[in-house]
Coordinates of C-alpha atoms in Angstrom, one line a residue:
Chain D
X257 CA 91.8 181.0 145.5
X258 CA 91.1 184.1 143.4
X259 CA 94.0 186.3 142.5
X260 CA 94.6 189.5 144.5
X261 CA 94.7 193.2 143.4
X262 CA 96.5 195.5 145.7
X263 CA 96.0 199.2 145.6
X264 CA 98.8 201.1 147.3
X265 CA 97.4 204.5 148.3
X266 CA 99.5 207.6 148.8
X267 CA 99.5 209.8 151.8
X268 CA 101.3 213.2 152.0
X269 CA 101.4 215.8 154.7
X270 CA 99.0 213.9 156.9
X271 CA 96.3 213.6 154.2
X272 CA 95.5 210.9 151.8
X273 CA 96.3 212.1 148.3
X274 CA 93.0 212.6 146.5
X275 CA 94.2 210.5 143.5
X276 CA 94.4 207.5 145.8
X277 CA 90.6 207.4 145.7
X278 CA 90.8 207.3 141.9
X279 CA 93.1 204.3 142.0
X280 CA 90.7 202.6 144.4
X281 CA 87.9 203.2 142.0
X282 CA 90.0 201.6 139.2
X283 CA 90.8 198.7 141.6
X284 CA 87.1 198.2 142.4
X285 CA 86.2 198.2 138.6
X286 CA 89.0 195.6 137.9
X287 CA 87.9 193.5 140.8
X288 CA 84.3 193.5 139.6
X289 CA 85.5 192.6 136.1
X290 CA 87.9 189.8 137.0
X291 CA 86.4 188.4 140.2
X292 CA 89.7 189.0 141.9
X293 CA 90.0 190.0 145.5
X294 CA 90.7 193.7 146.1
X295 CA 93.0 194.8 148.9
X296 CA 94.7 198.0 149.8
X297 CA 97.9 199.1 151.5
X298 CA 99.3 202.3 152.9
X299 CA 103.0 202.6 153.5
X300 CA 104.6 204.8 156.1
X301 CA 105.1 205.4 159.8
X302 CA 102.0 205.7 162.0
X303 CA 99.6 205.1 159.1
X304 CA 96.9 203.1 160.9
X305 CA 94.5 206.1 160.7
X306 CA 94.7 206.1 156.9
X307 CA 94.2 202.3 156.8
X308 CA 91.0 202.7 158.9
X309 CA 89.8 205.4 156.5
X310 CA 90.3 203.2 153.5
X311 CA 88.8 200.2 155.2
X312 CA 85.4 201.9 154.9
X313 CA 85.5 201.4 151.2
X314 CA 84.4 198.2 149.4
X315 CA 87.4 196.0 149.6
X316 CA 88.5 192.8 151.4
X317 CA 91.4 194.0 153.5
X318 CA 93.7 196.8 154.2
X319 CA 97.3 196.6 155.3
X320 CA 99.2 199.3 157.2
X321 CA 102.9 198.6 156.2
X322 CA 104.8 200.2 159.0
X323 CA 108.4 201.1 159.8
X324 CA 109.8 204.2 161.5
X325 CA 112.3 204.3 158.6
X326 CA 109.5 204.9 156.1
X327 CA 109.2 208.5 157.3
X328 CA 110.3 210.7 155.5
X329 CA 109.8 209.1 152.1
X330 CA 112.9 207.6 150.4
X331 CA 112.8 205.3 147.4
X332 CA 115.2 202.8 149.1
X333 CA 112.9 202.4 152.1
X334 CA 109.7 202.2 150.1
X335 CA 111.1 199.6 147.8
X336 CA 112.5 197.5 150.7
X337 CA 109.1 197.6 152.5
X338 CA 107.0 196.8 149.5
X339 CA 109.3 194.1 148.3
X340 CA 109.2 192.4 151.7
X341 CA 105.4 192.7 151.8
X342 CA 104.9 191.3 148.3
X343 CA 107.2 188.4 149.0
X344 CA 104.9 187.2 151.7
X345 CA 101.6 188.3 150.1
X346 CA 101.3 186.8 146.6
X347 CA 99.7 189.5 144.4
X348 CA 98.6 189.5 140.8
X349 CA 98.2 193.2 140.2
X350 CA 99.6 196.2 142.1
X351 CA 97.9 199.5 141.3
X352 CA 99.1 202.9 142.2
X353 CA 98.4 206.5 141.2
X354 CA 101.0 208.0 138.8
X355 CA 102.3 210.6 141.2
X356 CA 105.8 212.0 141.4
X357 CA 106.4 209.8 144.4
X358 CA 105.3 206.6 142.7
X359 CA 107.3 207.5 139.6
X360 CA 110.3 207.8 142.0
X361 CA 110.1 204.3 143.4
X362 CA 107.9 202.0 141.2
X363 CA 110.5 201.4 138.4
X364 CA 113.0 200.5 141.1
X365 CA 110.6 198.1 142.9
X366 CA 109.6 196.4 139.6
X367 CA 113.2 196.0 138.6
X368 CA 114.3 194.7 142.0
X369 CA 111.7 192.0 141.6
X370 CA 112.5 191.3 137.9
X371 CA 109.1 192.6 136.9
X372 CA 107.7 195.4 134.8
X373 CA 105.5 198.5 135.4
X374 CA 103.1 199.8 132.8
X375 CA 103.0 203.4 133.9
X376 CA 100.6 206.4 133.4
X377 CA 97.6 204.3 132.2
X378 CA 94.2 205.8 131.5
X379 CA 92.2 202.6 131.5
X380 CA 92.1 198.9 131.0
X381 CA 90.4 196.4 128.7
X382 CA 89.7 192.7 129.2
X383 CA 89.9 190.7 126.1
X384 CA 89.4 187.0 126.7
X385 CA 91.8 186.0 129.4
X386 CA 94.1 189.0 128.6
X387 CA 94.2 192.2 130.5
X388 CA 95.3 195.2 128.5
X389 CA 96.2 198.5 129.9
X390 CA 95.7 201.6 127.8
X391 CA 98.2 204.4 127.9
X392 CA 98.9 207.5 125.9
X393 CA 101.9 207.6 123.6
X394 CA 103.6 210.4 121.7
X395 CA 102.2 213.1 124.0
X396 CA 98.6 211.8 123.6
X397 CA 98.6 211.8 119.8
X398 CA 98.3 208.0 119.9
X399 CA 97.1 205.5 122.4
X400 CA 98.4 202.0 123.0
X401 CA 97.0 198.8 124.6
X402 CA 99.8 197.2 126.5
X403 CA 99.9 193.7 128.0
X404 CA 102.3 192.1 130.5
X405 CA 104.5 189.3 129.2
X406 CA 106.1 188.7 132.6
X407 CA 105.0 186.8 135.7
X408 CA 103.1 188.5 138.5
X409 CA 103.1 190.8 140.3
X410 CA 102.2 193.3 137.5
X411 CA 102.7 196.9 138.4
X412 CA 100.3 199.5 136.9
X413 CA 100.1 203.2 137.6
X414 CA 97.1 205.3 136.6
X415 CA 97.1 208.9 135.4
X416 CA 95.6 211.6 137.6
X417 CA 92.0 211.9 136.5
X418 CA 91.8 208.6 134.7
X419 CA 89.1 207.4 137.2
X420 CA 86.6 209.3 139.3
X421 CA 87.7 209.4 143.0
X422 CA 84.1 210.3 144.1
X423 CA 82.8 207.1 142.5
X424 CA 84.7 204.9 144.9
X425 CA 82.2 202.5 146.5
X426 CA 81.7 202.3 150.3
X427 CA 81.7 198.9 151.9
X428 CA 78.8 197.3 153.7
X429 CA 81.0 197.1 156.8
X430 CA 84.6 198.1 157.6
X431 CA 87.2 195.8 156.1
X432 CA 89.8 194.2 158.4
X433 CA 93.0 196.2 158.9
X434 CA 96.3 194.4 159.5
X435 CA 99.5 196.1 160.5
X436 CA 102.5 194.6 158.9
X437 CA 105.8 195.7 160.4
X438 CA 108.7 195.6 158.0
X439 CA 112.3 195.5 158.8
X440 CA 114.6 197.9 157.0
X441 CA 118.2 197.2 157.8
X442 CA 120.7 200.0 158.6
X443 CA 122.5 201.2 155.5
X444 CA 119.6 200.5 153.1
X445 CA 118.5 204.1 152.9
X446 CA 121.2 206.1 151.0
X447 CA 119.3 209.4 150.4
X448 CA 118.9 212.0 153.1
X449 CA 115.8 214.0 152.3
X450 CA 115.3 217.5 153.9
X451 CA 112.0 219.2 154.7
X452 CA 109.5 219.7 151.9
X453 CA 109.1 223.3 151.1
X454 CA 107.2 225.7 148.8
X455 CA 109.2 228.0 146.6
X456 CA 106.7 230.8 146.4
X457 CA 104.5 231.8 149.3
X458 CA 101.5 232.1 147.1
X459 CA 102.1 228.7 145.5
X460 CA 98.8 227.2 144.8
X461 CA 97.8 223.5 144.6
X462 CA 95.7 223.5 141.5
X463 CA 95.2 219.7 141.8
X464 CA 92.8 220.3 144.7
X465 CA 90.8 223.1 142.9
X466 CA 87.2 222.3 142.0
X467 CA 86.9 225.1 139.4
X468 CA 89.7 226.4 137.2
X469 CA 89.7 229.3 134.7
X470 CA 92.7 229.0 132.4
X471 CA 94.1 231.4 129.9
X472 CA 96.2 230.8 126.8
X473 CA 97.8 232.8 124.1
X474 CA 94.4 234.2 123.1
X475 CA 94.5 236.5 126.1
X476 CA 97.1 238.6 124.0
X477 CA 98.4 240.9 126.7
X478 CA 99.3 240.6 130.3
X479 CA 96.8 243.3 131.4
X480 CA 93.9 241.2 129.9
X481 CA 94.5 238.5 132.4
X482 CA 92.5 240.7 134.8
X483 CA 89.1 239.7 133.2
X484 CA 90.0 236.0 133.5
X485 CA 90.9 236.6 137.1
X486 CA 87.5 238.3 137.7
X487 CA 85.7 235.4 136.2
X488 CA 87.7 232.9 138.4
X489 CA 86.8 235.0 141.5
X490 CA 83.2 235.2 140.5
X491 CA 83.1 231.4 140.2
X492 CA 85.1 230.9 143.3
X493 CA 87.8 229.1 141.3
X494 CA 91.5 229.3 140.7
X495 CA 93.3 231.0 137.8
X496 CA 95.6 228.9 135.7
X497 CA 97.4 229.1 132.3
X498 CA 99.0 227.3 129.5
X499 CA 102.8 227.2 129.3
X500 CA 103.4 230.2 127.0
X501 CA 101.7 232.5 129.5
X502 CA 103.9 231.4 132.3
X503 CA 107.0 231.4 130.1
X504 CA 106.2 235.1 129.4
X505 CA 106.0 235.7 133.1
X506 CA 102.4 236.9 133.0
X507 CA 101.5 234.4 135.6
X508 CA 103.8 232.4 138.0
X509 CA 105.0 229.0 136.9
X510 CA 103.0 227.3 139.7
X511 CA 99.8 228.2 137.8
X512 CA 100.8 226.3 134.7
X513 CA 98.7 223.3 133.6
X514 CA 100.1 220.7 131.3
X515 CA 102.9 218.1 130.9
X516 CA 105.5 220.4 132.4
X517 CA 103.1 221.9 134.9
X518 CA 100.3 220.5 137.0
X519 CA 97.8 217.8 136.1
X520 CA 94.3 218.6 137.2
X521 CA 90.9 217.0 137.3
X522 CA 88.5 219.7 138.5
X523 CA 84.7 219.7 138.3
X524 CA 84.9 222.6 135.8
X525 CA 87.7 223.7 133.5
X526 CA 87.0 226.9 131.6
X527 CA 89.6 227.4 128.9
X528 CA 89.9 230.9 127.5
X529 CA 91.9 231.5 124.4
X530 CA 93.7 228.1 124.7
X531 CA 94.3 226.3 121.4
X532 CA 94.8 222.9 123.2
X533 CA 98.3 221.7 122.3
X534 CA 98.7 218.2 123.6
X535 CA 101.2 219.3 126.2
X536 CA 98.3 221.3 127.7
X537 CA 95.6 218.8 127.2
X538 CA 97.4 216.0 129.1
X539 CA 97.2 218.2 132.1
X540 CA 93.5 218.9 132.1
X541 CA 91.5 216.4 130.0
X542 CA 90.5 214.7 133.2
X543 CA 88.2 217.6 134.1
X544 CA 84.6 216.6 134.5
X545 CA 83.3 219.4 132.4
X546 CA 85.4 221.4 129.9
X547 CA 84.2 224.7 128.5
X548 CA 86.3 226.2 125.8
X549 CA 86.1 229.7 124.3
X550 CA 88.3 230.2 121.3
X551 CA 88.0 232.3 118.1
X552 CA 89.5 229.5 116.0
X553 CA 86.8 226.9 115.2
X554 CA 89.5 224.4 114.3
X555 CA 91.3 224.7 117.7
X556 CA 92.0 221.2 119.1
X557 CA 90.6 222.2 122.5
X558 CA 87.1 221.8 121.0
X559 CA 87.9 218.1 120.5
X560 CA 87.7 217.5 124.2
X561 CA 85.3 220.3 125.2
X562 CA 81.8 219.6 126.5
X563 CA 80.6 223.1 125.7
X564 CA 82.3 225.2 123.1
X565 CA 82.0 228.8 122.2
X566 CA 83.6 229.9 118.9
X567 CA 84.1 233.6 119.5
X568 CA 86.1 236.4 120.9
X569 CA 86.8 235.8 124.6
X570 CA 86.8 239.6 125.2
X571 CA 83.1 239.7 124.1
X572 CA 82.0 236.6 126.0
X573 CA 83.8 236.9 129.3
X574 CA 82.5 240.3 130.6
X575 CA 78.8 239.4 130.2
X576 CA 79.5 235.9 131.6
X577 CA 81.0 237.5 134.8
X578 CA 77.8 239.5 135.2
X579 CA 75.6 236.4 134.7
X580 CA 77.7 234.4 137.3
X581 CA 77.5 237.3 139.8
X582 CA 73.7 237.5 139.3
X583 CA 73.3 233.8 139.8
X584 CA 75.4 233.8 142.9
X585 CA 73.5 236.7 144.3
X586 CA 70.2 235.0 143.7
X587 CA 71.4 231.7 145.2
Chain B
X8 CA 133.1 214.5 137.7
X9 CA 132.6 212.0 135.0
X10 CA 129.0 212.2 133.8
X11 CA 127.0 210.0 131.4
X12 CA 124.0 211.5 129.7
X13 CA 121.3 209.1 128.3
X14 CA 119.6 210.7 125.3
X15 CA 116.9 209.7 123.0
X16 CA 115.8 210.7 119.6
X17 CA 112.0 211.1 119.3
X18 CA 109.6 212.3 116.6
X19 CA 109.3 216.1 116.4
X20 CA 106.5 217.5 118.5
X21 CA 104.4 218.7 115.6
X22 CA 105.3 215.7 113.2
X23 CA 102.1 214.1 111.8
X24 CA 102.4 210.4 112.8
X25 CA 101.2 207.4 110.8
X26 CA 100.7 203.9 112.0
X27 CA 102.7 201.0 110.5
X28 CA 101.0 198.1 108.7
X29 CA 100.7 196.0 111.8
X30 CA 99.4 198.9 113.9
X31 CA 102.0 198.3 116.6
X32 CA 104.3 201.2 116.0
X33 CA 104.5 204.4 113.9
X34 CA 106.0 204.6 110.4
X35 CA 109.5 205.7 110.8
X36 CA 109.5 208.2 107.9
X37 CA 109.0 211.3 110.2
X38 CA 111.3 214.1 111.3
X39 CA 113.1 213.5 114.5
X40 CA 114.6 215.6 117.3
X41 CA 116.2 215.2 120.7
X42 CA 113.8 214.4 123.5
X43 CA 113.4 217.7 125.2
X44 CA 114.2 216.8 128.8
X45 CA 117.4 215.0 127.6
X46 CA 118.6 218.3 126.1
X47 CA 118.3 219.8 129.6
X48 CA 120.1 216.8 131.1
X49 CA 123.0 217.3 128.7
X50 CA 123.1 221.0 129.4
X51 CA 123.3 220.3 133.2
X52 CA 126.1 217.8 132.6
X53 CA 128.1 220.4 130.6
X54 CA 127.6 223.0 133.4
X55 CA 128.7 220.5 136.1
X56 CA 131.8 219.8 134.1
X57 CA 132.6 223.5 133.6
X58 CA 132.4 223.9 137.4
X59 CA 134.1 220.8 138.6
X60 CA 136.1 219.5 135.6
X61 CA 135.8 215.9 134.3
X62 CA 134.2 214.4 131.3
X63 CA 130.7 214.3 129.7
X64 CA 129.8 211.2 127.7
X65 CA 126.6 210.8 125.8
X66 CA 124.8 207.6 125.0
X67 CA 121.8 206.7 122.9
X68 CA 120.3 203.6 121.3
X69 CA 118.5 203.3 118.0
X70 CA 119.1 203.0 114.2
X71 CA 121.7 205.1 112.3
X72 CA 119.4 208.2 112.3
X73 CA 119.8 208.4 116.1
X74 CA 123.5 209.4 115.7
X75 CA 122.3 213.0 115.0
X76 CA 121.4 213.4 118.7
X77 CA 125.0 212.4 119.6
X78 CA 126.6 214.7 117.0
X79 CA 124.6 217.6 118.3
X80 CA 125.6 216.8 121.9
X81 CA 129.3 216.6 120.9
X82 CA 129.0 219.9 119.1
X83 CA 127.6 221.5 122.3
X84 CA 130.6 220.2 124.3
X85 CA 130.2 216.5 125.2
X86 CA 133.6 214.8 125.0
X87 CA 132.7 211.4 123.5
X88 CA 129.7 209.4 122.5
X89 CA 128.4 205.8 122.6
X90 CA 125.8 204.6 120.0
X91 CA 124.0 201.4 120.5
X92 CA 123.2 201.1 116.9
X93 CA 120.4 198.8 115.7
X94 CA 116.8 199.2 114.7
X95 CA 115.9 196.5 117.3
X96 CA 116.7 198.9 120.2
X97 CA 113.6 201.0 119.3
X98 CA 111.3 198.1 120.4
X99 CA 113.0 197.5 123.8
X100 CA 111.0 198.2 127.0
X101 CA 112.5 200.4 129.7
X102 CA 113.9 197.3 131.5
X103 CA 115.8 196.1 128.5
X104 CA 117.0 199.5 127.4
X105 CA 118.5 200.1 130.8
X106 CA 120.1 196.6 130.7
X107 CA 121.6 197.4 127.3
X108 CA 123.0 200.7 128.6
X109 CA 124.4 199.1 131.7
X110 CA 126.2 196.5 129.5
X111 CA 127.6 199.1 127.2
X112 CA 129.2 201.1 130.0
X113 CA 130.5 198.3 132.1
X114 CA 134.1 199.3 131.6
X115 CA 133.5 203.0 132.5
X116 CA 133.5 204.5 136.0
X117 CA 130.9 207.3 136.1
X118 CA 130.1 209.5 139.1
X119 CA 126.8 210.5 137.7
X120 CA 124.3 209.4 135.1
X121 CA 121.6 211.8 133.9
X122 CA 118.5 211.0 131.9
X123 CA 115.6 213.3 131.0
X124 CA 112.6 212.7 133.3
X125 CA 110.6 211.0 130.6
X126 CA 110.5 210.6 126.8
X127 CA 108.1 212.3 124.5
X128 CA 107.3 209.1 122.6
X129 CA 106.8 206.2 125.2
X130 CA 106.5 208.5 128.2
X131 CA 107.1 205.7 130.6
X132 CA 109.4 207.8 132.9
X133 CA 111.3 204.6 134.0
X134 CA 114.6 204.0 132.2
X135 CA 116.7 206.2 134.5
X136 CA 115.3 204.6 137.7
X137 CA 115.6 201.1 136.3
X138 CA 119.2 201.8 135.4
X139 CA 120.0 202.9 138.9
X140 CA 118.6 199.7 140.3
X141 CA 120.5 197.5 137.9
X142 CA 123.7 199.3 138.8
X143 CA 122.9 199.3 142.5
X144 CA 123.2 203.1 142.7
X145 CA 120.9 205.5 144.5
X146 CA 118.7 207.8 142.4
X147 CA 116.6 210.9 142.6
X148 CA 113.9 212.0 140.1
X149 CA 112.6 215.2 138.6
X150 CA 115.7 217.2 139.5
X151 CA 115.8 221.0 139.3
X152 CA 119.3 221.7 140.9
X153 CA 122.5 219.9 141.6
X154 CA 125.3 220.9 143.9
X155 CA 128.4 219.0 144.8
X156 CA 129.4 218.8 148.4
X157 CA 132.0 216.9 150.5
X158 CA 130.0 213.7 150.8
X159 CA 128.4 213.6 147.4
X160 CA 125.7 215.8 146.0
X161 CA 122.7 217.9 147.2
X162 CA 119.8 217.8 144.6
X163 CA 116.6 219.7 144.5
X164 CA 113.6 217.5 143.7
X165 CA 110.5 218.9 142.2
X166 CA 107.4 217.5 144.0
X167 CA 103.8 218.1 143.0
X168 CA 101.8 221.3 143.6
X169 CA 104.7 223.7 143.9
X170 CA 106.6 221.8 146.5
X171 CA 110.3 221.0 146.4
X172 CA 112.7 219.1 148.5
X173 CA 116.5 219.0 148.9
X174 CA 118.0 215.5 149.1
X175 CA 121.6 214.7 150.0
X176 CA 123.0 211.6 148.3
X177 CA 126.3 209.8 147.8
X178 CA 128.0 209.2 144.5
X179 CA 127.8 207.5 142.1
X180 CA 124.1 208.2 141.5
X181 CA 121.5 208.4 138.7
X182 CA 119.4 211.6 138.4
X183 CA 116.4 212.2 136.1
X184 CA 116.4 215.8 135.0
X185 CA 113.3 218.1 134.7
X186 CA 112.9 220.5 131.7
X187 CA 113.7 224.1 132.6
X188 CA 116.5 223.3 135.2
X189 CA 118.8 225.5 133.1
X190 CA 118.9 227.5 129.9
X191 CA 120.0 225.5 126.9
X192 CA 123.0 226.6 124.9
X193 CA 123.4 226.5 121.1
X194 CA 126.2 224.7 119.4
X195 CA 128.8 227.0 118.1
X196 CA 130.4 226.8 114.7
X197 CA 133.7 225.8 116.2
X198 CA 131.9 223.2 118.4
X199 CA 130.3 221.7 115.3
X200 CA 133.7 221.5 113.7
X201 CA 135.4 220.0 116.7
X202 CA 132.6 217.4 117.1
X203 CA 133.7 215.7 113.9
X204 CA 137.0 214.6 115.5
X205 CA 135.5 213.5 118.8
X206 CA 135.3 209.7 119.5
X207 CA 132.0 208.0 118.8
X208 CA 131.9 204.3 119.8
X209 CA 129.4 202.1 118.1
X210 CA 128.0 199.2 120.0
X211 CA 126.2 196.5 118.1
X212 CA 123.2 194.5 119.3
X213 CA 125.3 191.4 119.4
X214 CA 127.7 193.0 121.9
X215 CA 125.0 193.6 124.5
X216 CA 122.6 190.7 123.5
X217 CA 123.7 188.5 126.4
X218 CA 122.6 191.2 128.9
X219 CA 119.1 191.4 127.5
X220 CA 116.0 189.3 128.2
X221 CA 112.6 189.1 126.7
X222 CA 110.5 192.3 127.0
X223 CA 108.3 192.2 130.1
X224 CA 105.5 194.1 128.4
X225 CA 104.2 194.3 124.9
X226 CA 102.3 196.9 122.8
X227 CA 99.4 194.9 121.4
X228 CA 98.2 197.8 119.3
X229 CA 98.7 201.4 118.7
X230 CA 95.8 203.6 117.5
X231 CA 94.4 207.1 117.2
X232 CA 92.4 207.8 120.3
X233 CA 88.7 208.1 119.7
X234 CA 86.9 211.3 120.4
X235 CA 84.7 210.4 123.3
X236 CA 83.0 213.7 123.9
X237 CA 79.9 215.1 122.4
X238 CA 80.7 218.8 122.1
X239 CA 77.8 221.2 122.3
X240 CA 78.4 224.4 120.5
X241 CA 76.7 227.5 122.0
X242 CA 75.9 230.1 119.4
X243 CA 74.5 233.6 119.2
X244 CA 75.4 237.1 120.3
X245 CA 77.8 237.4 123.1
X246 CA 75.2 238.4 125.7
X247 CA 73.1 235.4 124.8
X248 CA 76.0 233.0 124.8
X249 CA 76.9 234.3 128.3
X250 CA 73.4 233.6 129.5
X251 CA 73.4 230.0 128.0
X252 CA 76.8 229.4 129.6
X253 CA 75.6 230.5 133.0
X254 CA 72.6 228.2 132.6
X255 CA 74.9 225.3 131.8
X256 CA 77.0 226.2 134.9
X257 CA 73.9 226.2 137.0
X258 CA 72.0 223.2 135.7
X259 CA 74.5 220.8 134.1
X260 CA 77.9 221.6 135.7
X261 CA 76.2 222.6 139.0
X262 CA 78.8 225.0 140.2
X263 CA 76.4 228.0 140.6

């Protein structure tokens, strides 16, 4: 029997988290490479709908791991459920997106099973019989290839943007869906979570944005943010910033991209006056196309840019807004 | 409240890093600093103690150089320190690091254990949660606020995309602390002076060895990431560059 790869997808607020598709893409690639069987699981209460949605992708089986006690999310319940499931479903590799929720329970799950998790990976390599998982170290300055030295199951989490969610392959026909009811005893759940809320009314989910125009120190003054805003509006995108801009209060914290802000993987990331400190880059390097405008030709942002303009953003942006408006009007 | 703060010494953010001869770790001759989220974890512990009384204990593992992190913490107001001192601690995975900490504190009774949400070197974001599981305690991660109540604590978890959530939980518990939860204090001159007389317990590798096992994961190699992108530089007068960019947006990026 071939080994099994299990992708645990994430749902939140009645929607599959988009990064789940990225993890499925990673799972499909690993399955193709190893010849192992790909399965998926969704954990929660009343999650059959999600399971059916996933079953349309190219995989062998989908499990809906169900208990009323899995809603709302608690690490105690999720660990109990997955531990139970994995005890009866031998699995070689368990893949999950490196979300805040996964970070909250995976180390506990792995420890409870006497296993390890290699977290926040950006890819994998197969060398002979060995599977290596690549992850960033030292804030992205170095990369490491890491192997498991423990028995299965091996837990791996993938960074947002490491794989393309839109590349996930559809199946020839829907995969079978099996509901697995798990029993979570009274007293297992110790945390009592309250309703999820947004701090600021205007809080924006930049992870879902297709186009992002971001500003950095090169914008110089708060009033100059207006031209970046105009460009974002012309493109139909969201405005974002590097940490110093938000620390100065020029834009709210929820528009911050980077290690202490949001991690995004939009279709287009247009960086204006951003030098590209690693703390920023880890939050946006997954963008499909990166355009950088910076007057310093040595700025590290150019290392990862697809298109680069060495020049003054105050010269480039106004005519660019006009060109974009023209193109949109003509479209 | 008796609070333990787990702290780590990491290379300075702008320190140029060189690989060691085997290409499995960095050369250790760099400048070090306290892991940034751990500084916030310490600050939060000091604030909780100022509100509710109790004791703040700091713990770290690593060679002699790591003691600097503890000295700074004592100068800021921590009451005592524990140093798991050995170069071998640097190479432990999160599972083993947590096991070493659990063994070192087995005679203490803490109400809370804080860690930073992740380290700036490994960046695994696991040690705190692993420690909670080893101790059998509840945990919560990426915490932005902590309030004591009758039954335990109420914490504010940061979720993604601007969402937050309050969670009530019993004590003892482990919390991983997010940067920016508070405003960091500086050590005062008098604090630095007093720190010299505060207790610092050294724990050798031999003392915790029986609690450790083999690492469950291994860094096979460490390397400078390859530049994967072919960057196309667009040149010319501003108006022309804007036209070229718009053309790329239309034909290549396809957002127009």
